[in-house]
Coordinates of C-alpha atoms and ligand atoms in Angstrom, one line a residue:
M1 CA 88.1 79.4 -25.9
T2 CA 87.9 82.9 -27.3
T3 CA 84.3 83.1 -28.5
P4 CA 82.5 86.3 -27.3
E5 CA 80.3 84.1 -25.0
T6 CA 83.2 83.4 -22.8
E7 CA 84.0 87.0 -21.8
S8 CA 82.9 87.5 -18.3
L9 CA 79.4 88.6 -17.5
Q10 CA 78.3 91.8 -15.7
F11 CA 76.3 90.5 -12.8
L12 CA 73.7 92.8 -11.3
V13 CA 73.9 92.4 -7.6
R14 CA 70.6 93.1 -5.8
K15 CA 71.3 92.9 -2.0
N16 CA 68.9 91.1 0.3
L17 CA 67.3 93.8 2.5
A18 CA 66.0 91.1 4.8
A19 CA 69.5 89.4 5.1
K20 CA 70.1 87.6 8.4
S21 CA 71.8 89.7 11.0
P22 CA 75.4 88.6 12.0
A23 CA 74.0 87.2 15.3
E24 CA 71.3 85.2 13.5
R25 CA 73.8 83.9 11.0
E26 CA 76.3 82.9 13.7
Q27 CA 73.5 81.1 15.4
L28 CA 72.6 79.1 12.3
L29 CA 76.3 78.3 11.6
Q30 CA 76.6 76.7 15.0
N31 CA 74.9 73.6 13.8
P32 CA 73.8 73.9 10.2
G33 CA 73.2 70.2 9.5
F34 CA 73.0 69.5 5.8
G35 CA 70.9 71.2 3.1
S36 CA 68.3 73.0 5.1
V37 CA 69.9 76.4 5.9
F38 CA 70.5 78.7 2.9
T39 CA 72.5 81.9 2.5
D40 CA 71.0 85.3 1.8
H41 CA 71.6 85.3 -1.9
M42 CA 71.4 83.2 -5.1
V43 CA 72.6 83.4 -8.7
D44 CA 70.0 83.6 -11.4
L45 CA 71.0 83.5 -15.0
C46 CA 68.7 83.0 -18.0
W47 CA 69.2 81.3 -21.3
S48 CA 66.9 81.6 -24.3
E49 CA 67.3 80.4 -27.9
K50 CA 67.2 84.0 -29.1
G51 CA 69.3 85.7 -26.5
G52 CA 71.7 83.0 -25.3
W53 CA 73.0 83.5 -21.7
H54 CA 71.6 86.8 -20.4
R55 CA 70.3 88.7 -17.3
P56 CA 73.1 87.6 -14.9
R57 CA 72.0 88.4 -11.3
V58 CA 72.9 87.9 -7.7
E59 CA 69.6 88.4 -5.9
P60 CA 67.9 87.7 -2.6
Y61 CA 67.5 84.0 -1.9
G62 CA 63.8 83.2 -2.4
P63 CA 61.1 81.4 -4.3
I64 CA 61.3 81.1 -8.1
S65 CA 58.0 81.7 -9.9
L66 CA 57.2 79.3 -12.7
D67 CA 54.5 78.8 -15.2
P68 CA 52.6 75.6 -14.4
A69 CA 53.4 74.5 -17.9
A70 CA 57.1 74.9 -17.4
A71 CA 58.7 72.0 -19.2
V72 CA 60.8 70.9 -16.1
L73 CA 57.6 70.1 -14.2
H74 CA 56.4 67.7 -16.9
Y75 CA 59.5 66.3 -18.6
A76 CA 62.2 66.7 -16.0
Q77 CA 64.8 68.6 -18.0
E78 CA 67.0 69.4 -15.0
I79 CA 70.6 69.0 -14.1
F80 CA 72.7 70.0 -11.1
E81 CA 76.1 70.0 -9.5
G82 CA 77.4 69.7 -5.9
M83 CA 80.6 71.2 -4.7
K84 CA 81.9 72.9 -1.5
A85 CA 83.7 76.0 -0.4
Y86 CA 86.3 75.6 2.4
R87 CA 87.5 78.3 4.8
H88 CA 91.2 78.1 5.4
A89 CA 92.9 79.0 8.7
D90 CA 94.0 82.4 7.2
G91 CA 90.3 83.3 6.4
S92 CA 90.6 82.8 2.6
I93 CA 87.9 80.8 0.9
H94 CA 88.6 78.1 -1.7
T95 CA 86.7 75.5 -3.7
F96 CA 87.9 72.3 -5.2
R97 CA 88.4 71.5 -8.9
P98 CA 85.4 73.5 -9.9
E99 CA 86.3 73.2 -13.6
Q100 CA 85.6 69.5 -13.3
N101 CA 82.1 70.3 -12.1
A102 CA 81.7 72.8 -14.9
R103 CA 82.7 70.2 -17.5
R104 CA 80.5 67.5 -16.0
F105 CA 77.6 70.0 -15.9
N106 CA 78.0 70.5 -19.6
R107 CA 78.2 66.7 -20.2
S108 CA 74.9 66.4 -18.3
A109 CA 73.5 69.3 -20.3
R110 CA 74.3 67.6 -23.6
R111 CA 72.7 64.4 -22.5
L112 CA 69.5 66.2 -21.4
S113 CA 69.4 68.4 -24.6
M114 CA 70.0 71.5 -22.6
P115 CA 72.3 74.5 -23.5
E116 CA 75.9 74.3 -22.3
I117 CA 77.2 77.1 -20.1
P118 CA 80.7 78.5 -20.8
E119 CA 83.0 77.2 -18.1
E120 CA 83.9 80.8 -17.3
Y121 CA 80.3 81.7 -16.6
F122 CA 79.9 78.7 -14.3
L123 CA 83.0 79.7 -12.4
Q124 CA 82.1 83.3 -12.3
A125 CA 78.6 82.6 -10.9
I126 CA 80.2 80.7 -8.0
R127 CA 82.7 83.5 -7.4
E128 CA 80.0 86.2 -7.4
L129 CA 77.7 84.3 -5.0
V130 CA 80.5 83.4 -2.5
S131 CA 81.9 86.9 -2.6
V132 CA 78.4 88.3 -1.6
D133 CA 77.8 85.6 1.0
A134 CA 81.4 85.1 2.2
E135 CA 80.4 85.4 5.8
W136 CA 78.3 82.3 5.4
V137 CA 81.4 80.1 4.8
P138 CA 81.7 78.5 8.3
S139 CA 85.1 78.1 9.9
G140 CA 84.4 75.1 12.3
D141 CA 86.0 71.7 12.0
D142 CA 84.8 69.9 8.9
Q143 CA 82.3 72.6 8.1
T144 CA 81.8 73.9 4.5
L145 CA 79.5 76.0 2.4
Y146 CA 77.8 73.5 0.1
L147 CA 77.3 75.0 -3.4
R148 CA 74.5 73.8 -5.6
P149 CA 74.5 75.0 -9.2
F150 CA 71.4 73.8 -11.2
M151 CA 69.6 74.4 -14.4
F152 CA 66.1 73.6 -15.6
A153 CA 63.7 74.1 -18.5
K154 CA 61.4 77.1 -17.8
E155 CA 59.6 77.4 -21.1
A156 CA 55.8 77.0 -20.8
F157 CA 55.1 74.4 -23.5
L158 CA 53.6 70.9 -23.2
G159 CA 54.9 69.7 -26.5
V160 CA 57.7 67.2 -26.2
R161 CA 61.0 68.7 -27.4
P162 CA 63.9 70.4 -25.8
A163 CA 62.8 73.7 -24.2
K164 CA 63.8 77.0 -25.6
K165 CA 64.2 78.8 -22.2
Y166 CA 66.2 77.7 -19.2
G167 CA 67.2 79.1 -15.8
F168 CA 70.7 78.6 -14.3
Y169 CA 70.9 79.1 -10.5
V170 CA 73.4 78.7 -7.8
I171 CA 72.3 78.4 -4.2
A172 CA 74.5 77.8 -1.2
S173 CA 74.0 76.0 2.1
P174 CA 76.3 75.9 5.1
A175 CA 77.0 72.3 6.1
G176 CA 78.3 70.8 9.3
A177 CA 80.4 67.7 9.6
Y178 CA 78.7 64.9 7.8
F179 CA 79.5 62.4 10.5
T180 CA 79.0 63.5 14.0
G181 CA 81.3 61.6 16.3
G182 CA 83.7 60.4 13.7
V183 CA 83.4 58.5 10.4
K184 CA 81.4 55.3 10.9
P185 CA 81.2 52.4 8.4
V186 CA 77.8 52.2 6.6
S187 CA 75.7 49.2 5.8
I188 CA 74.6 48.8 2.2
W189 CA 71.5 47.1 0.8
L190 CA 72.0 45.4 -2.6
S191 CA 69.0 46.3 -4.8
E192 CA 68.2 43.3 -7.0
T193 CA 64.7 44.6 -8.0
Y194 CA 65.5 48.1 -9.1
A195 CA 68.0 49.8 -11.3
R196 CA 69.2 53.3 -11.1
A197 CA 70.4 53.7 -14.6
A198 CA 70.4 51.7 -17.9
E199 CA 72.8 51.3 -20.7
G200 CA 72.3 54.3 -23.0
G201 CA 70.3 56.0 -20.2
T202 CA 71.2 59.0 -18.1
G203 CA 73.3 57.3 -15.4
S204 CA 76.4 59.4 -16.1
A205 CA 74.4 62.7 -16.0
K206 CA 73.8 64.5 -12.8
T207 CA 70.1 64.9 -13.2
G208 CA 67.2 64.8 -10.8
G209 CA 65.5 61.9 -12.5
N210 CA 68.2 59.5 -11.5
Y211 CA 67.7 60.5 -7.9
A212 CA 63.9 60.1 -8.2
A213 CA 64.5 56.6 -9.4
S214 CA 66.7 55.8 -6.5
L215 CA 64.3 56.9 -3.8
L216 CA 62.2 53.7 -3.7
P217 CA 65.2 51.4 -3.5
Q218 CA 66.7 53.7 -0.9
S219 CA 63.5 53.3 1.2
E220 CA 63.8 49.6 0.7
A221 CA 67.4 49.8 2.1
Y222 CA 66.1 51.6 5.2
D223 CA 63.4 49.0 5.7
K224 CA 66.1 46.3 5.6
G225 CA 68.0 48.1 8.3
C226 CA 70.7 49.5 5.9
D227 CA 72.0 53.1 5.4
Q228 CA 72.5 53.1 1.6
V229 CA 71.6 51.2 -1.5
V230 CA 74.0 49.8 -4.1
F231 CA 72.9 49.2 -7.7
L232 CA 73.9 46.6 -10.3
D233 CA 73.7 46.9 -14.1
A234 CA 71.8 44.5 -16.3
H235 CA 74.9 42.2 -16.5
G236 CA 75.4 41.9 -12.7
N237 CA 78.2 44.5 -12.6
V238 CA 78.4 46.7 -9.5
E239 CA 77.6 50.4 -10.4
E240 CA 77.5 52.7 -7.5
L241 CA 75.4 53.9 -4.6
G242 CA 72.5 56.4 -5.0
G243 CA 74.8 59.3 -4.8
M244 CA 78.3 58.0 -4.2
N245 CA 80.9 56.0 -6.2
I246 CA 82.4 52.8 -4.9
V247 CA 86.0 51.7 -4.6
F248 CA 87.5 48.3 -3.7
V249 CA 90.9 47.9 -2.2
K250 CA 92.8 44.7 -2.9
K251 CA 95.3 42.8 -0.7
D252 CA 98.2 43.9 -3.0
G253 CA 97.2 47.6 -2.6
T254 CA 95.4 47.9 -6.0
L255 CA 92.3 50.1 -6.0
V256 CA 89.5 49.0 -8.3
T257 CA 86.5 51.1 -9.2
P258 CA 83.6 50.2 -11.5
A259 CA 83.8 51.9 -14.9
S260 CA 80.8 52.1 -17.3
E261 CA 78.7 54.6 -19.2
S262 CA 75.9 54.4 -16.6
I263 CA 78.0 55.5 -13.6
L264 CA 78.4 59.1 -12.5
D265 CA 82.1 60.1 -12.9
G266 CA 82.8 61.5 -9.4
V267 CA 85.4 64.2 -8.8
T268 CA 86.0 62.9 -5.2
R269 CA 86.7 59.4 -6.6
N270 CA 89.1 60.7 -9.3
S271 CA 90.9 62.8 -6.7
L272 CA 91.2 60.0 -4.2
L273 CA 92.5 57.6 -6.9
Q274 CA 95.0 60.2 -7.9
L275 CA 96.3 60.5 -4.3
A276 CA 96.5 56.7 -4.1
E277 CA 98.5 56.6 -7.4
D278 CA 100.8 59.3 -6.0
R279 CA 101.5 56.9 -3.1
G280 CA 102.4 54.1 -5.5
H281 CA 99.1 52.2 -5.6
T282 CA 97.8 50.8 -8.9
V283 CA 94.4 51.9 -10.0
E284 CA 92.0 49.9 -12.2
R285 CA 88.8 51.3 -13.7
R286 CA 86.9 48.3 -15.1
P287 CA 83.7 46.3 -14.6
V288 CA 83.4 44.6 -11.2
T289 CA 80.9 41.8 -10.9
L290 CA 79.0 41.1 -7.7
A291 CA 80.7 37.7 -7.7
E292 CA 84.1 39.3 -7.7
W293 CA 83.2 41.5 -4.8
R294 CA 81.7 38.7 -2.7
D295 CA 84.4 36.1 -3.5
G296 CA 87.1 38.7 -3.0
V297 CA 85.8 39.5 0.5
A298 CA 85.4 35.8 1.3
S299 CA 88.9 34.9 0.2
G300 CA 90.6 38.0 1.7
E301 CA 91.6 39.3 -1.7
I302 CA 89.5 42.4 -1.1
V303 CA 90.6 44.1 2.2
E304 CA 88.5 47.3 2.1
V305 CA 85.5 48.8 0.4
F306 CA 84.5 52.4 0.5
A307 CA 82.0 54.9 -1.0
C308 CA 82.9 58.4 -1.9
G309 CA 81.4 61.7 -3.0
T310 CA 81.5 65.4 -2.3
A311 CA 78.9 65.4 0.6
A312 CA 80.3 62.6 2.8
V313 CA 83.8 62.6 1.2
V314 CA 84.7 58.9 2.1
T315 CA 82.6 56.3 3.9
P316 CA 83.9 52.9 4.7
I317 CA 81.4 50.1 3.9
G318 CA 81.0 47.8 6.8
R319 CA 78.3 45.4 5.5
L320 CA 76.7 44.3 2.3
K321 CA 73.2 42.9 2.7
A322 CA 70.8 41.4 0.1
A323 CA 67.7 39.2 0.1
G324 CA 69.9 36.0 0.2
F325 CA 73.0 37.0 2.2
D326 CA 74.5 39.4 4.7
D327 CA 78.3 39.8 4.3
E328 CA 80.4 41.7 6.8
Q329 CA 83.0 43.8 5.0
P330 CA 86.7 44.1 6.0
I331 CA 87.7 47.5 7.5
G332 CA 91.1 48.8 6.6
E333 CA 93.1 52.0 7.0
L334 CA 93.4 53.2 3.5
A335 CA 90.0 54.8 3.1
L336 CA 90.4 57.0 6.1
S337 CA 94.0 57.8 5.4
L338 CA 93.0 59.0 1.8
R339 CA 90.1 60.9 3.3
E340 CA 92.4 62.7 5.6
E341 CA 94.9 63.6 2.9
L342 CA 92.1 64.9 0.6
T343 CA 90.4 67.0 3.3
D344 CA 93.8 68.3 4.4
I345 CA 94.3 69.6 0.9
Q346 CA 90.8 71.1 0.7
Y347 CA 91.2 72.9 4.0
G348 CA 94.7 74.2 3.2
R349 CA 96.4 72.1 5.8
R350 CA 98.6 70.3 3.3
E351 CA 100.3 71.4 0.1
D352 CA 98.1 71.3 -3.0
T353 CA 100.6 69.8 -5.3
H354 CA 98.0 69.1 -8.1
G355 CA 96.7 72.7 -8.2
W356 CA 93.2 71.5 -7.3
L357 CA 92.2 74.5 -5.1
Y358 CA 90.5 77.5 -6.7
R359 CA 90.4 80.6 -4.6
L360 CA 87.0 82.3 -4.3
A361 CA 87.7 85.0 -1.7
Ligands
PLP1 C1 77.4 63.5 -7.5 C2 77.4 62.0 -7.5 C3 78.5 61.3 -7.1 C4 79.8 61.8 -6.5 O1 80.4 62.8 -7.3 P1 81.4 63.8 -6.7 O2 81.9 64.6 -7.9 O3 82.5 63.0 -6.1 O4 80.6 64.6 -5.7 C5 78.4 59.9 -7.3 N1 77.3 59.3 -7.8 C6 76.2 60.0 -8.1 C7 75.0 59.3 -8.6 C8 76.2 61.4 -8.0 O5 75.1 62.1 -8.3

């Protein structure tokens, strides 16, 4: 693309005068958990109908002031992305396939009637933030700096139409190993009462509303003693978990993953399936009915089931529970072996033959 919009932006960097001291930061990086510790800075970029993308800034991390009539607070025009920065043994910092997140962000934007952001601006925003907050990228085992780009409607107007003003932000949060004490299989509750997405809905967009809709079924899952919830579509096809895609491994080595308009197209899933294809596995993207899943496990045709997404990478599924049944799931070796291959690439421990890494600093 060579439109003027895709030239790089001149970010104004306003340093945080109250930034954490190196000692405070090191203390926080010891055990950051997930999603509750934030770096010293954030990216703040505006869009308006008149001015397009403007006012690019890296500024001190802190509250955003909003008019109470801001459209996002009423009509939920909001989208986000989730990606990670990895520190390699030589100290360099990389992220993983960020152009995929940028493209998906723009697909989400189109579905929510929001402005698209040139891919180069999206990537530049991430580079700018990570270069200012580079010391926040942890170096411990399985630690990362989680990056959260998001955009929402800022215009103060209660009429129902796409807003004319938006804010694009990136915040960053150091994250520890998702699983403490090794990867453990999770139990999944099958939601037969609630749906996460609908045909023609927003299921394939990464938008907060999908998560809002998944919270009640997720609480139901907890009440039933399960870790996560899995959703079906109106035809009884398996979709995905609240925030992770699902993959079935068959006896002959074929990997099958549900495909439909209402499923979020995960970068982790696509990458794992590519690695499996590289090893000679066949990959199928097609509808999978609940009956195919249950019968396959019962007959031994399905030998492994796993969930995947950026936050947890890969999680074997150990149990599928519903109101009328409780099926133990077979545990195999493939999920964890693909997980290791993927994380080895991400942390620079294995050759990146697909050119997936993107150097940030
Ligand atoms: C983000 C997300 C995923 C996983 O996508 P990745 O690109 O692998 O992180 C899966 N399902 C939903 C609903 C999501 O929001």
